[in-house]
Amino acid sequence: MCGIVGLHLRDPEWYPRLGRLLAAMLGQVAERGPDSAGVAVYGDRRRCPEGYAAVSVLNAPPGLADAVSGIGRYSDQYQSQVLITEAGATTVVAAPMTPAELVDAVRAAAPEALVVGSGSDVTVYKGIGAPGRLAGVYDLVNAQGWQGLGHTRMATESAITPAGCHPFSVGPDQCLVHNGSFANHATIRRELIAEGAVFDSENDSEVGARFVASRLAAGEDLDKALRGLCERFDGFYTLLVTSADGFAVVRDAIACKPAIIAETEAWVAMASEFRALAELPGIDSARIYEPEPERVYAWLR
């Protein structure tokens, strides 16, 4: 079943309200996914200051900040500048490095940790349990930024673990959440592995995320990457995909999984059910519609 919510803010005056609005939306789809909940927030400078990168990890060992700041060539420049935020199963590490440098530093300092998100703008949180409780663990109501998405999961294709939670963030500042099931994910997984991809879970949604990431890395935009996914993937799905400057929604050819979009001059919102949008300020004057099958809806910052 699963529940999806997403909010893309067009008006900077709304940025301080992002977390509170997203938390309220997430609560309205909790019944669709009681197993776990994950969120991603773009632009939350509490957790990822300007000039920093952030890496979200699972299975973080104690003392990770000291270990990261003391790694090789990073030790002199970054000593005492590493920020650590613990949020349940997720630990967010931030430092004044590039995202690639910080990912390398985290993996060198904690080989047993699993990187589940990275970028200069995004912080990703994953955990199992009731979505309402997890929103509190993530301190979602106090998050600020320009874009966010959330997912409540009812597992069908893989185990209920933090690693199997959505969103899947496998490229810098990229996220994907999915309601549905990909029928041919095993075939595409093998193809991506042959191209060099390394997978972190057995979740079919991760296959979609890595497919999109490979297309974006090749220079495609979100619209073209998701049109390619529609051509290549079988099954039923509603997807919300975000990047450093974009927010996109697409459904399969049958469109049996619910989705609704609302737009105003101040924001664009998407959810699995209207009730997740009903309390957004300005919803009474919003343009509200159901996305058409296999049509990509995309917005840029």
PDB file of C-alpha atoms in Angstrom:
ATOM      1  CA  MET A   1       0.000   0.000   0.000  1.00  0.00           C
ATOM      2  CA  CYS A   2       2.472   2.675   1.253  1.00  0.00           C
ATOM      3  CA  GLY A   3       1.993   6.415   1.505  1.00  0.00           C
ATOM      4  CA  ILE A   4       3.847   9.246  -0.230  1.00  0.00           C
ATOM      5  CA  VAL A   5       3.927  12.956   0.557  1.00  0.00           C
ATOM      6  CA  GLY A   6       6.031  15.741  -0.931  1.00  0.00           C
ATOM      7  CA  LEU A   7       6.211  19.511  -0.743  1.00  0.00           C
ATOM      8  CA  HIS A   8       8.145  21.850  -3.053  1.00  0.00           C
ATOM      9  CA  LEU A   9       8.137  25.476  -1.885  1.00  0.00           C
ATOM     10  CA  ARG A  10       8.205  28.229  -4.502  1.00  0.00           C
ATOM     11  CA  ASP A  11       8.104  31.131  -2.038  1.00  0.00           C
ATOM     12  CA  PRO A  12      11.164  31.506   0.261  1.00  0.00           C
ATOM     13  CA  GLU A  13       8.966  33.013   2.958  1.00  0.00           C
ATOM     14  CA  TRP A  14       7.568  29.516   3.462  1.00  0.00           C
ATOM     15  CA  TYR A  15      10.948  27.841   4.061  1.00  0.00           C
ATOM     16  CA  PRO A  16      10.751  28.071   7.886  1.00  0.00           C
ATOM     17  CA  ARG A  17       7.417  26.189   7.761  1.00  0.00           C
ATOM     18  CA  LEU A  18       8.563  23.224   5.660  1.00  0.00           C
ATOM     19  CA  GLY A  19       9.040  20.708   8.455  1.00  0.00           C
ATOM     20  CA  ARG A  20       5.817  21.487  10.257  1.00  0.00           C
ATOM     21  CA  LEU A  21       3.802  21.198   7.045  1.00  0.00           C
ATOM     22  CA  LEU A  22       5.546  18.010   5.959  1.00  0.00           C
ATOM     23  CA  ALA A  23       5.070  16.389   9.376  1.00  0.00           C
ATOM     24  CA  ALA A  24       1.336  17.078   9.226  1.00  0.00           C
ATOM     25  CA  MET A  25       1.150  15.592   5.733  1.00  0.00           C
ATOM     26  CA  LEU A  26       3.088  12.484   6.814  1.00  0.00           C
ATOM     27  CA  GLY A  27       0.694  11.896   9.682  1.00  0.00           C
ATOM     28  CA  GLN A  28      -2.228  11.697   7.267  1.00  0.00           C
ATOM     29  CA  VAL A  29      -0.711   8.733   5.381  1.00  0.00           C
ATOM     30  CA  ALA A  30       0.515   6.818   8.448  1.00  0.00           C
ATOM     31  CA  GLU A  31      -2.217   4.208   8.067  1.00  0.00           C
ATOM     32  CA  ARG A  32      -0.983   3.402   4.573  1.00  0.00           C
ATOM     33  CA  GLY A  33       2.432   2.337   5.882  1.00  0.00           C
ATOM     34  CA  PRO A  34       2.702   1.333   9.542  1.00  0.00           C
ATOM     35  CA  ASP A  35       5.999  -0.559   9.176  1.00  0.00           C
ATOM     36  CA  SER A  36       8.400   2.357   8.827  1.00  0.00           C
ATOM     37  CA  ALA A  37       8.788   5.952   7.716  1.00  0.00           C
ATOM     38  CA  GLY A  38      11.512   7.956   6.050  1.00  0.00           C
ATOM     39  CA  VAL A  39      11.879  11.584   5.095  1.00  0.00           C
ATOM     40  CA  ALA A  40      14.291  13.802   3.187  1.00  0.00           C
ATOM     41  CA  VAL A  41      14.625  17.548   3.716  1.00  0.00           C
ATOM     42  CA  TYR A  42      16.359  19.952   1.331  1.00  0.00           C
ATOM     43  CA  GLY A  43      17.974  23.074   2.760  1.00  0.00           C
ATOM     44  CA  ASP A  44      17.788  22.397   6.513  1.00  0.00           C
ATOM     45  CA  ARG A  45      20.812  24.421   7.666  1.00  0.00           C
ATOM     46  CA  ARG A  46      20.489  23.136  11.239  1.00  0.00           C
ATOM     47  CA  ARG A  47      21.825  19.818  10.021  1.00  0.00           C
ATOM     48  CA  CYS A  48      23.761  20.859   6.893  1.00  0.00           C
ATOM     49  CA  PRO A  49      25.109  24.441   7.122  1.00  0.00           C
ATOM     50  CA  GLU A  50      25.996  26.509   4.073  1.00  0.00           C
ATOM     51  CA  GLY A  51      29.318  25.348   2.636  1.00  0.00           C
ATOM     52  CA  TYR A  52      28.941  21.891   4.197  1.00  0.00           C
ATOM     53  CA  ALA A  53      27.965  18.506   2.818  1.00  0.00           C
ATOM     54  CA  ALA A  54      25.791  16.036   4.713  1.00  0.00           C
ATOM     55  CA  VAL A  55      25.881  12.253   4.716  1.00  0.00           C
ATOM     56  CA  SER A  56      23.143  10.151   6.325  1.00  0.00           C
ATOM     57  CA  VAL A  57      24.241   6.753   7.637  1.00  0.00           C
ATOM     58  CA  LEU A  58      22.820   3.702   9.363  1.00  0.00           C
ATOM     59  CA  ASN A  59      24.831   1.594  11.824  1.00  0.00           C
ATOM     60  CA  ALA A  60      27.051   4.524  12.798  1.00  0.00           C
ATOM     61  CA  PRO A  61      29.637   3.619  15.465  1.00  0.00           C
ATOM     62  CA  PRO A  62      30.295   5.758  18.554  1.00  0.00           C
ATOM     63  CA  GLY A  63      32.858   8.498  18.042  1.00  0.00           C
ATOM     64  CA  LEU A  64      32.124   8.924  14.345  1.00  0.00           C
ATOM     65  CA  ALA A  65      32.763  12.689  14.392  1.00  0.00           C
ATOM     66  CA  ASP A  66      36.284  12.272  15.745  1.00  0.00           C
ATOM     67  CA  ALA A  67      36.951   9.401  13.369  1.00  0.00           C
ATOM     68  CA  VAL A  68      35.831  11.392  10.312  1.00  0.00           C
ATOM     69  CA  SER A  69      37.730  14.544  11.265  1.00  0.00           C
ATOM     70  CA  GLY A  70      40.864  12.533  11.884  1.00  0.00           C
ATOM     71  CA  ILE A  71      40.966  10.738   8.539  1.00  0.00           C
ATOM     72  CA  GLY A  72      44.199  11.310   6.624  1.00  0.00           C
ATOM     73  CA  ARG A  73      44.290  14.541   4.652  1.00  0.00           C
ATOM     74  CA  TYR A  74      41.078  15.775   6.291  1.00  0.00           C
ATOM     75  CA  SER A  75      42.523  15.942   9.814  1.00  0.00           C
ATOM     76  CA  ASP A  76      44.241  19.346   9.731  1.00  0.00           C
ATOM     77  CA  GLN A  77      41.582  21.257   7.818  1.00  0.00           C
ATOM     78  CA  TYR A  78      38.431  19.797   9.336  1.00  0.00           C
ATOM     79  CA  GLN A  79      39.326  18.999  12.934  1.00  0.00           C
ATOM     80  CA  SER A  80      36.414  19.980  15.238  1.00  0.00           C
ATOM     81  CA  GLN A  81      34.226  21.077  12.305  1.00  0.00           C
ATOM     82  CA  VAL A  82      32.287  17.835  11.884  1.00  0.00           C
ATOM     83  CA  LEU A  83      28.649  18.042  13.014  1.00  0.00           C
ATOM     84  CA  ILE A  84      26.788  14.944  14.156  1.00  0.00           C
ATOM     85  CA  THR A  85      22.999  14.623  14.473  1.00  0.00           C
ATOM     86  CA  GLU A  86      21.591  11.397  15.870  1.00  0.00           C
ATOM     87  CA  ALA A  87      17.997  10.664  14.923  1.00  0.00           C
ATOM     88  CA  GLY A  88      17.068   7.124  15.899  1.00  0.00           C
ATOM     89  CA  ALA A  89      18.590   4.626  13.474  1.00  0.00           C
ATOM     90  CA  THR A  90      19.957   7.457  11.319  1.00  0.00           C
ATOM     91  CA  THR A  91      23.034   9.560  11.991  1.00  0.00           C
ATOM     92  CA  VAL A  92      23.640  12.670   9.898  1.00  0.00           C
ATOM     93  CA  VAL A  93      27.288  13.669   9.480  1.00  0.00           C
ATOM     94  CA  ALA A  94      28.034  17.164   8.137  1.00  0.00           C
ATOM     95  CA  ALA A  95      31.405  18.737   7.382  1.00  0.00           C
ATOM     96  CA  PRO A  96      32.873  21.485   5.154  1.00  0.00           C
ATOM     97  CA  MET A  97      33.857  19.047   2.408  1.00  0.00           C
ATOM     98  CA  THR A  98      32.371  18.114  -0.938  1.00  0.00           C
ATOM     99  CA  PRO A  99      29.736  15.370  -0.774  1.00  0.00           C
ATOM    100  CA  ALA A 100      32.106  12.893  -2.439  1.00  0.00           C
ATOM    101  CA  GLU A 101      34.911  13.709   0.013  1.00  0.00           C
ATOM    102  CA  LEU A 102      32.602  13.306   2.995  1.00  0.00           C
ATOM    103  CA  VAL A 103      31.217   9.991   1.742  1.00  0.00           C
ATOM    104  CA  ASP A 104      34.793   8.730   1.349  1.00  0.00           C
ATOM    105  CA  ALA A 105      35.707   9.969   4.836  1.00  0.00           C
ATOM    106  CA  VAL A 106      32.670   8.324   6.452  1.00  0.00           C
ATOM    107  CA  ARG A 107      33.313   5.025   4.710  1.00  0.00           C
ATOM    108  CA  ALA A 108      36.978   5.097   5.692  1.00  0.00           C
ATOM    109  CA  ALA A 109      36.148   5.925   9.309  1.00  0.00           C
ATOM    110  CA  ALA A 110      33.244   3.476   9.617  1.00  0.00           C
ATOM    111  CA  PRO A 111      33.347   0.685   7.038  1.00  0.00           C
ATOM    112  CA  GLU A 112      30.423  -1.025   8.753  1.00  0.00           C
ATOM    113  CA  ALA A 113      28.132   2.004   8.358  1.00  0.00           C
ATOM    114  CA  LEU A 114      25.682   2.195   5.458  1.00  0.00           C
ATOM    115  CA  VAL A 115      25.441   5.479   3.579  1.00  0.00           C
ATOM    116  CA  VAL A 116      21.759   6.180   2.787  1.00  0.00           C
ATOM    117  CA  GLY A 117      21.962   9.775   1.572  1.00  0.00           C
ATOM    118  CA  SER A 118      24.466  12.450   0.635  1.00  0.00           C
ATOM    119  CA  GLY A 119      24.633  15.915  -0.844  1.00  0.00           C
ATOM    120  CA  SER A 120      25.162  19.580  -0.196  1.00  0.00           C
ATOM    121  CA  ASP A 121      21.446  20.235   0.396  1.00  0.00           C
ATOM    122  CA  VAL A 122      19.663  17.032   1.485  1.00  0.00           C
ATOM    123  CA  THR A 123      19.408  15.233   4.796  1.00  0.00           C
ATOM    124  CA  VAL A 124      17.796  11.784   4.796  1.00  0.00           C
ATOM    125  CA  TYR A 125      16.253   9.953   7.772  1.00  0.00           C
ATOM    126  CA  LYS A 126      15.145   6.308   7.900  1.00  0.00           C
ATOM    127  CA  GLY A 127      13.694   4.143  10.635  1.00  0.00           C
ATOM    128  CA  ILE A 128      11.211   1.394  11.426  1.00  0.00           C
ATOM    129  CA  GLY A 129       8.131   1.833  13.561  1.00  0.00           C
ATOM    130  CA  ALA A 130       5.107   4.114  13.723  1.00  0.00           C
ATOM    131  CA  PRO A 131       5.406   7.128  11.394  1.00  0.00           C
ATOM    132  CA  GLY A 132       4.162   9.590  13.998  1.00  0.00           C
ATOM    133  CA  ARG A 133       6.794   8.513  16.502  1.00  0.00           C
ATOM    134  CA  LEU A 134       9.520   8.616  13.868  1.00  0.00           C
ATOM    135  CA  ALA A 135       8.589  12.157  12.821  1.00  0.00           C
ATOM    136  CA  GLY A 136       9.322  13.114  16.415  1.00  0.00           C
ATOM    137  CA  VAL A 137      12.604  11.203  16.421  1.00  0.00           C
ATOM    138  CA  TYR A 138      13.654  13.121  13.298  1.00  0.00           C
ATOM    139  CA  ASP A 139      12.499  16.455  14.843  1.00  0.00           C
ATOM    140  CA  LEU A 140      10.713  16.997  11.568  1.00  0.00           C
ATOM    141  CA  VAL A 141       8.455  19.811  12.768  1.00  0.00           C
ATOM    142  CA  ASN A 142      11.487  22.060  13.308  1.00  0.00           C
ATOM    143  CA  ALA A 143      13.087  21.384   9.928  1.00  0.00           C
ATOM    144  CA  GLN A 144      13.441  24.281   7.525  1.00  0.00           C
ATOM    145  CA  GLY A 145      14.169  24.283   3.825  1.00  0.00           C
ATOM    146  CA  TRP A 146      12.737  24.510   0.343  1.00  0.00           C
ATOM    147  CA  GLN A 147      11.669  20.944  -0.384  1.00  0.00           C
ATOM    148  CA  GLY A 148      10.852  17.714   1.396  1.00  0.00           C
ATOM    149  CA  LEU A 149       9.355  14.294   0.847  1.00  0.00           C
ATOM    150  CA  GLY A 150       8.201  11.463   3.057  1.00  0.00           C
ATOM    151  CA  HIS A 151       7.152   7.831   2.813  1.00  0.00           C
ATOM    152  CA  THR A 152       5.270   5.427   5.057  1.00  0.00           C
ATOM    153  CA  ARG A 153       5.911   1.804   4.183  1.00  0.00           C
ATOM    154  CA  MET A 154       3.893  -1.386   4.128  1.00  0.00           C
ATOM    155  CA  ALA A 155       6.573  -3.893   3.118  1.00  0.00           C
ATOM    156  CA  THR A 156       5.791  -6.343   0.301  1.00  0.00           C
ATOM    157  CA  GLU A 157       9.064  -6.964  -1.549  1.00  0.00           C
ATOM    158  CA  SER A 158      11.747  -7.012   1.163  1.00  0.00           C
ATOM    159  CA  ALA A 159      12.408  -7.111   4.903  1.00  0.00           C
ATOM    160  CA  ILE A 160      11.294  -4.441   7.346  1.00  0.00           C
ATOM    161  CA  THR A 161      14.642  -2.852   8.158  1.00  0.00           C
ATOM    162  CA  PRO A 162      15.942   0.737   8.161  1.00  0.00           C
ATOM    163  CA  ALA A 163      17.944  -0.101   5.026  1.00  0.00           C
ATOM    164  CA  GLY A 164      14.739  -1.133   3.253  1.00  0.00           C
ATOM    165  CA  CYS A 165      12.939   2.104   4.102  1.00  0.00           C
ATOM    166  CA  HIS A 166      12.303   4.893   1.640  1.00  0.00           C
ATOM    167  CA  PRO A 167      13.475   7.345   0.436  1.00  0.00           C
ATOM    168  CA  PHE A 168      16.249   5.765  -1.577  1.00  0.00           C
ATOM    169  CA  SER A 169      18.987   8.331  -2.044  1.00  0.00           C
ATOM    170  CA  VAL A 170      21.718   6.801  -4.179  1.00  0.00           C
ATOM    171  CA  GLY A 171      23.019   9.890  -6.009  1.00  0.00           C
ATOM    172  CA  PRO A 172      24.058  13.287  -4.653  1.00  0.00           C
ATOM    173  CA  ASP A 173      21.003  15.271  -3.530  1.00  0.00           C
ATOM    174  CA  GLN A 174      18.712  12.695  -5.184  1.00  0.00           C
ATOM    175  CA  CYS A 175      15.772  10.828  -3.618  1.00  0.00           C
ATOM    176  CA  LEU A 176      13.046   8.444  -4.772  1.00  0.00           C
ATOM    177  CA  VAL A 177       9.940   7.178  -2.983  1.00  0.00           C
ATOM    178  CA  HIS A 178       7.670   4.536  -4.465  1.00  0.00           C
ATOM    179  CA  ASN A 179       4.212   3.123  -3.917  1.00  0.00           C
ATOM    180  CA  GLY A 180       3.745  -0.083  -5.888  1.00  0.00           C
ATOM    181  CA  SER A 181       5.898  -2.897  -7.198  1.00  0.00           C
ATOM    182  CA  PHE A 182       8.292  -3.327 -10.121  1.00  0.00           C
ATOM    183  CA  ALA A 183       7.709  -6.699 -11.795  1.00  0.00           C
ATOM    184  CA  ASN A 184      11.032  -6.840 -13.666  1.00  0.00           C
ATOM    185  CA  HIS A 185      13.299  -5.347 -11.010  1.00  0.00           C
ATOM    186  CA  ALA A 186      15.513  -8.444 -10.836  1.00  0.00           C
ATOM    187  CA  THR A 187      16.388  -8.191 -14.528  1.00  0.00           C
ATOM    188  CA  ILE A 188      17.190  -4.497 -14.327  1.00  0.00           C
ATOM    189  CA  ARG A 189      19.160  -5.036 -11.116  1.00  0.00           C
ATOM    190  CA  ARG A 190      21.423  -7.492 -12.951  1.00  0.00           C
ATOM    191  CA  GLU A 191      21.912  -5.016 -15.786  1.00  0.00           C
ATOM    192  CA  LEU A 192      22.830  -2.218 -13.399  1.00  0.00           C
ATOM    193  CA  ILE A 193      25.233  -4.469 -11.487  1.00  0.00           C
ATOM    194  CA  ALA A 194      26.918  -5.325 -14.789  1.00  0.00           C
ATOM    195  CA  GLU A 195      27.368  -1.581 -15.313  1.00  0.00           C
ATOM    196  CA  GLY A 196      29.043  -1.249 -11.906  1.00  0.00           C
ATOM    197  CA  ALA A 197      26.160  -0.431  -9.550  1.00  0.00           C
ATOM    198  CA  VAL A 198      26.373  -1.700  -5.969  1.00  0.00           C
ATOM    199  CA  PHE A 199      23.104  -2.325  -4.124  1.00  0.00           C
ATOM    200  CA  ASP A 200      22.437  -1.877  -0.418  1.00  0.00           C
ATOM    201  CA  SER A 201      19.129  -3.747  -0.115  1.00  0.00           C
ATOM    202  CA  GLU A 202      16.830  -6.228  -1.823  1.00  0.00           C
ATOM    203  CA  ASN A 203      14.122  -3.593  -2.179  1.00  0.00           C
ATOM    204  CA  ASP A 204      12.725  -3.278  -5.706  1.00  0.00           C
ATOM    205  CA  SER A 205      12.446   0.488  -5.227  1.00  0.00           C
ATOM    206  CA  GLU A 206      16.211   0.772  -4.915  1.00  0.00           C
ATOM    207  CA  VAL A 207      16.443  -0.578  -8.459  1.00  0.00           C
ATOM    208  CA  GLY A 208      14.309   2.312  -9.671  1.00  0.00           C
ATOM    209  CA  ALA A 209      16.406   4.799  -7.716  1.00  0.00           C
ATOM    210  CA  ARG A 210      19.671   3.490  -9.146  1.00  0.00           C
ATOM    211  CA  PHE A 211      18.229   3.467 -12.655  1.00  0.00           C
ATOM    212  CA  VAL A 212      17.233   7.125 -12.330  1.00  0.00           C
ATOM    213  CA  ALA A 213      20.587   8.022 -10.742  1.00  0.00           C
ATOM    214  CA  SER A 214      22.444   6.422 -13.636  1.00  0.00           C
ATOM    215  CA  ARG A 215      20.410   8.473 -16.129  1.00  0.00           C
ATOM    216  CA  LEU A 216      20.976  11.714 -14.217  1.00  0.00           C
ATOM    217  CA  ALA A 217      24.701  10.954 -14.008  1.00  0.00           C
ATOM    218  CA  ALA A 218      24.671  10.553 -17.795  1.00  0.00           C
ATOM    219  CA  GLY A 219      23.349  14.091 -18.166  1.00  0.00           C
ATOM    220  CA  GLU A 220      19.593  13.554 -18.468  1.00  0.00           C
ATOM    221  CA  ASP A 221      17.137  15.744 -16.582  1.00  0.00           C
ATOM    222  CA  LEU A 222      14.395  14.378 -14.325  1.00  0.00           C
ATOM    223  CA  ASP A 223      11.792  14.440 -17.081  1.00  0.00           C
ATOM    224  CA  LYS A 224      13.872  12.377 -19.504  1.00  0.00           C
ATOM    225  CA  ALA A 225      15.135   9.996 -16.818  1.00  0.00           C
ATOM    226  CA  LEU A 226      11.605   9.200 -15.662  1.00  0.00           C
ATOM    227  CA  ARG A 227      10.319   8.786 -19.195  1.00  0.00           C
ATOM    228  CA  GLY A 228      13.106   6.256 -19.618  1.00  0.00           C
ATOM    229  CA  LEU A 229      11.980   4.473 -16.471  1.00  0.00           C
ATOM    230  CA  CYS A 230       8.429   4.216 -17.827  1.00  0.00           C
ATOM    231  CA  GLU A 231       9.759   2.628 -20.995  1.00  0.00           C
ATOM    232  CA  ARG A 232      11.957   0.133 -19.154  1.00  0.00           C
ATOM    233  CA  PHE A 233      10.089  -0.889 -15.977  1.00  0.00           C
ATOM    234  CA  ASP A 234       7.062  -3.166 -15.785  1.00  0.00           C
ATOM    235  CA  GLY A 235       4.640  -3.187 -12.883  1.00  0.00           C
ATOM    236  CA  PHE A 236       2.562  -0.605 -11.087  1.00  0.00           C
ATOM    237  CA  TYR A 237       3.937   2.459  -9.416  1.00  0.00           C
ATOM    238  CA  THR A 238       3.546   6.017  -8.297  1.00  0.00           C
ATOM    239  CA  LEU A 239       6.932   7.711  -7.893  1.00  0.00           C
ATOM    240  CA  LEU A 240       8.047  10.992  -6.396  1.00  0.00           C
ATOM    241  CA  VAL A 241      11.638  11.812  -7.324  1.00  0.00           C
ATOM    242  CA  THR A 242      13.642  14.820  -6.158  1.00  0.00           C
ATOM    243  CA  SER A 243      17.018  16.275  -7.061  1.00  0.00           C
ATOM    244  CA  ALA A 244      19.149  19.290  -6.143  1.00  0.00           C
ATOM    245  CA  ASP A 245      16.838  21.530  -8.166  1.00  0.00           C
ATOM    246  CA  GLY A 246      13.804  19.434  -9.070  1.00  0.00           C
ATOM    247  CA  PHE A 247      10.609  17.703  -7.931  1.00  0.00           C
ATOM    248  CA  ALA A 248       8.887  15.176 -10.220  1.00  0.00           C
ATOM    249  CA  VAL A 249       5.942  12.765 -10.155  1.00  0.00           C
ATOM    250  CA  VAL A 250       5.113   9.887 -12.496  1.00  0.00           C
ATOM    251  CA  ARG A 251       2.675   6.946 -12.541  1.00  0.00           C
ATOM    252  CA  ASP A 252       2.585   3.735 -14.568  1.00  0.00           C
ATOM    253  CA  ALA A 253       0.393   3.143 -17.609  1.00  0.00           C
ATOM    254  CA  ILE A 254      -2.514   1.758 -15.569  1.00  0.00           C
ATOM    255  CA  ALA A 255      -2.208   4.330 -12.775  1.00  0.00           C
ATOM    256  CA  CYS A 256      -3.805   2.061 -10.193  1.00  0.00           C
ATOM    257  CA  LYS A 257      -1.795   3.540  -7.319  1.00  0.00           C
ATOM    258  CA  PRO A 258      -3.359   6.745  -5.991  1.00  0.00           C
ATOM    259  CA  ALA A 259      -1.785  10.161  -6.356  1.00  0.00           C
ATOM    260  CA  ILE A 260      -2.972  13.739  -6.245  1.00  0.00           C
ATOM    261  CA  ILE A 261      -1.176  17.017  -6.941  1.00  0.00           C
ATOM    262  CA  ALA A 262      -2.023  20.514  -5.736  1.00  0.00           C
ATOM    263  CA  GLU A 263      -0.379  23.744  -6.910  1.00  0.00           C
ATOM    264  CA  THR A 264      -0.442  27.357  -5.775  1.00  0.00           C
ATOM    265  CA  GLU A 265       1.892  30.270  -6.453  1.00  0.00           C
ATOM    266  CA  ALA A 266       3.627  29.480  -3.141  1.00  0.00           C
ATOM    267  CA  TRP A 267       4.019  25.698  -3.354  1.00  0.00           C
ATOM    268  CA  VAL A 268       3.549  22.395  -5.175  1.00  0.00           C
ATOM    269  CA  ALA A 269       2.405  19.402  -3.120  1.00  0.00           C
ATOM    270  CA  MET A 270       1.855  15.738  -3.904  1.00  0.00           C
ATOM    271  CA  ALA A 271       0.355  12.953  -1.801  1.00  0.00           C
ATOM    272  CA  SER A 272      -1.214   9.529  -2.021  1.00  0.00           C
ATOM    273  CA  GLU A 273      -4.456  10.884  -0.569  1.00  0.00           C
ATOM    274  CA  PHE A 274      -6.148  14.281  -0.578  1.00  0.00           C
ATOM    275  CA  ARG A 275      -6.435  14.320   3.215  1.00  0.00           C
ATOM    276  CA  ALA A 276      -2.649  14.804   3.365  1.00  0.00           C
ATOM    277  CA  LEU A 277      -3.101  18.055   1.435  1.00  0.00           C
ATOM    278  CA  ALA A 278      -6.330  19.249   3.025  1.00  0.00           C
ATOM    279  CA  GLU A 279      -4.748  21.368   5.767  1.00  0.00           C
ATOM    280  CA  LEU A 280      -2.107  23.110   3.647  1.00  0.00           C
ATOM    281  CA  PRO A 281      -2.558  26.892   3.771  1.00  0.00           C
ATOM    282  CA  GLY A 282      -4.067  28.035   0.481  1.00  0.00           C
ATOM    283  CA  ILE A 283      -5.502  24.644  -0.485  1.00  0.00           C
ATOM    284  CA  ASP A 284      -8.938  26.198  -1.086  1.00  0.00           C
ATOM    285  CA  SER A 285      -7.582  28.170  -4.050  1.00  0.00           C
ATOM    286  CA  ALA A 286      -5.107  25.531  -5.285  1.00  0.00           C
ATOM    287  CA  ARG A 287      -5.233  23.827  -8.650  1.00  0.00           C
ATOM    288  CA  ILE A 288      -5.876  20.184  -7.718  1.00  0.00           C
ATOM    289  CA  TYR A 289      -5.629  17.273 -10.129  1.00  0.00           C
ATOM    290  CA  GLU A 290      -4.774  13.599 -10.498  1.00  0.00           C
ATOM    291  CA  PRO A 291      -1.609  12.952 -12.550  1.00  0.00           C
ATOM    292  CA  GLU A 292      -2.223  11.162 -15.846  1.00  0.00           C
ATOM    293  CA  PRO A 293      -0.670   7.750 -16.583  1.00  0.00           C
ATOM    294  CA  GLU A 294       2.964   7.786 -17.797  1.00  0.00           C
ATOM    295  CA  ARG A 295       3.094  11.572 -17.914  1.00  0.00           C
ATOM    296  CA  VAL A 296       6.006  13.131 -16.041  1.00  0.00           C
ATOM    297  CA  TYR A 297       5.134  16.186 -13.964  1.00  0.00           C
ATOM    298  CA  ALA A 298       8.274  18.117 -13.066  1.00  0.00           C
ATOM    299  CA  TRP A 299       9.052  21.426 -11.377  1.00  0.00           C
ATOM    300  CA  LEU A 300      12.378  23.226 -11.017  1.00  0.00           C
ATOM    301  CA  ARG A 301      13.566  25.406  -8.183  1.00  0.00           C
TER     302      ARG A 301
END
